[in-house]
């Protein structure tokens, strides 16, 4: 038996013992590490998975991670997928903050921050964007003044997802006003610190998943500085690369938590004639959408395999662009197929799925804005991957 | 790009160096200008056979090297880059696949060593109208006293003018539109009643129309089982689609590389044209299409080698995605080169002509969208 087969056996028997079978093929009601406090079987599953470190399979075991090789992690992923076991632990911590800490954190910082991320105990939010600093992120102005053993932070962040529920924030802050790029530091802060105020913003979907965050004389201890003072820009950028890599590696998984099955909607709302969708034009568009999604998933898997060997590459910028396109196209098709049933807002005149589809469709419009806009990602690919000048 | 085996890496290097040094597009141009009907140069073909690529799929006992489709794809991608024209694909991949999948021992013994050596060319004759439609085969093969009489026509047969034998799909029962009742026959080109009419096509490769007038073959000519040929044909076509998709990917990648190079060197308004965002974003989007097409092509070839039941869906995906990318890339190759792109002296014309012909062969994008979605019960 090869080592990998032996690991497969180990993973199987561990999952047999620890994955509550009642959760098979079910999505968690929320994500631990992103606002949710789970209960019952979901809490039990979160605890087992977190203690085993398999919510972060490839992170080193010394910080509570799974310590698995990329190949083992793939086997684990396949075993979990085959029995419909979905990890309820996620959020910014797992996807990008943890990997960035592994790259840049001190031993002490890794020991402090990583274990609770892996267990899903701490919900992190990302303080990057500001009113005057969106695509041009380095134009950020929130200022952390150096007071010797601590910083005093004043200013504001905007579009901060999950800030209302978050325990902690990591982010980029100005520490030198005379130097655009080499005047930025990467800091963490406790959201319960005095002087932090969070105001929700309502989206076109009617949801309020993101916020404005105001800082008034917030005290940040020096030990919360990641890397060196004024050299946080590279750390901030690396984190964004991990974000895109995370999206790429998700291999077509619908991160937004999309609506229901596109074929089923086609059957229910358009209907078949002789076993073929009655609307031929729509049928071709569905085919194109599904083929794009399939190609996206195959590319995500391929990039994931390559990244496991070579590390993250700027080429994943296209995955961010593709992810947005895929989600947005699918949601557009779904709403269009629902016809006037896809225009409900609330109330008993529409089914839950219909109402959810409308909200998800509207939410998906953010996909080409959040995490770097499509235009900015194309700029990055043009510059970093293709070597074009002027970007 | 997928991690290659040592063997694949060696072949890739060999194919890369040979195509670049010995068979660049200038050689294809010379072949076109010579006005030959064959659609390839004899010397090119002999080189290819000499390197053993014609025998990649054929077992060692029959003169080949017994490798797999993924390996064939690696070679076709490299030859596709430089628009190398030869019967390598039509015979070494498509013809050989038909015999390997369903030929009996006698047929294999008779034809595979020749295919491997490049001395025999065996190609597939399937379509009968302007569009790829294997389900619509109408050509008849009437059985009587142990032999079959073939009547009908086949069109746009790849390397049809140079082939020594054809794998012909004909109907032994049923009517056009049904998949039951199809039988595959191996018909030597010199069989009486078989007419071969070479075509002059935009892409300058070798195609021919075939007419069958009371062509008689005996039962030993049947590949596989009579009336049950469609599943074999489908499997052969999927191998053809994946292999052609690999060649198309190579063609499109070269068009991409040449265009990107131009974006970095051509100056207007005092700056390189690649610094204009409308061109840079298109290049980045084409890069995405290129990566996506590659993932699909590699997945399809691997699925064939692994005997996966996803072969049909992945081969349609690969042919469609490679087709879409090559289509757009061949258009943008001209557009981004401006006036030069329109001249015969520049190679973009060869790329777009090859593109459209390859897209149409064994099913274009819209055919494969329909085939793909039919797997989902809508
Ligand atoms: C749902 C959602 C969640 C978010 N969550 C977070 C979060 O948790 N934390 C956080 O820090 N931020 C978050 N963001 C903010 C997000 O990162 C920014 O919205 C994004 O970076 C764009 O900045 P902006 O909104 O200021 O738009 P702008 O930068 O003003 O862009 C406006 C338009 O101009 C285009 N543009 C700008 N510059 C260029 C250029 N050089 N070339 C071509 N086009 C250009 C853009 O592509 C866009 O179309 C979130 C946003 C959304 C919508």
JSON list of C-alpha atoms in Angstrom, two decimals, chain A residues 8 14 76 175 203 217 247 291 310 338 340:
[
{"chain": "A", "resi": 8, "resn": "UNK", "atom": "CA", "xyz": [-6.75, 7.61, 2.40]},
{"chain": "A", "resi": 14, "resn": "UNK", "atom": "CA", "xyz": [-11.43, 9.39, 10.85]},
{"chain": "A", "resi": 76, "resn": "UNK", "atom": "CA", "xyz": [-8.75, 14.44, 2.08]},
{"chain": "A", "resi": 175, "resn": "UNK", "atom": "CA", "xyz": [2.25, 55.17, 9.26]},
{"chain": "A", "resi": 203, "resn": "UNK", "atom": "CA", "xyz": [-26.75, 46.63, -0.51]},
{"chain": "A", "resi": 217, "resn": "UNK", "atom": "CA", "xyz": [-7.93, 57.32, 19.01]},
{"chain": "A", "resi": 247, "resn": "UNK", "atom": "CA", "xyz": [-10.94, 31.64, -5.21]},
{"chain": "A", "resi": 291, "resn": "UNK", "atom": "CA", "xyz": [-19.05, 24.76, -20.20]},
{"chain": "A", "resi": 310, "resn": "UNK", "atom": "CA", "xyz": [5.40, 26.36, -7.25]},
{"chain": "A", "resi": 338, "resn": "UNK", "atom": "CA", "xyz": [-37.75, 32.44, -13.80]},
{"chain": "A", "resi": 340, "resn": "UNK", "atom": "CA", "xyz": [-41.81, 37.25, -13.80]}
]
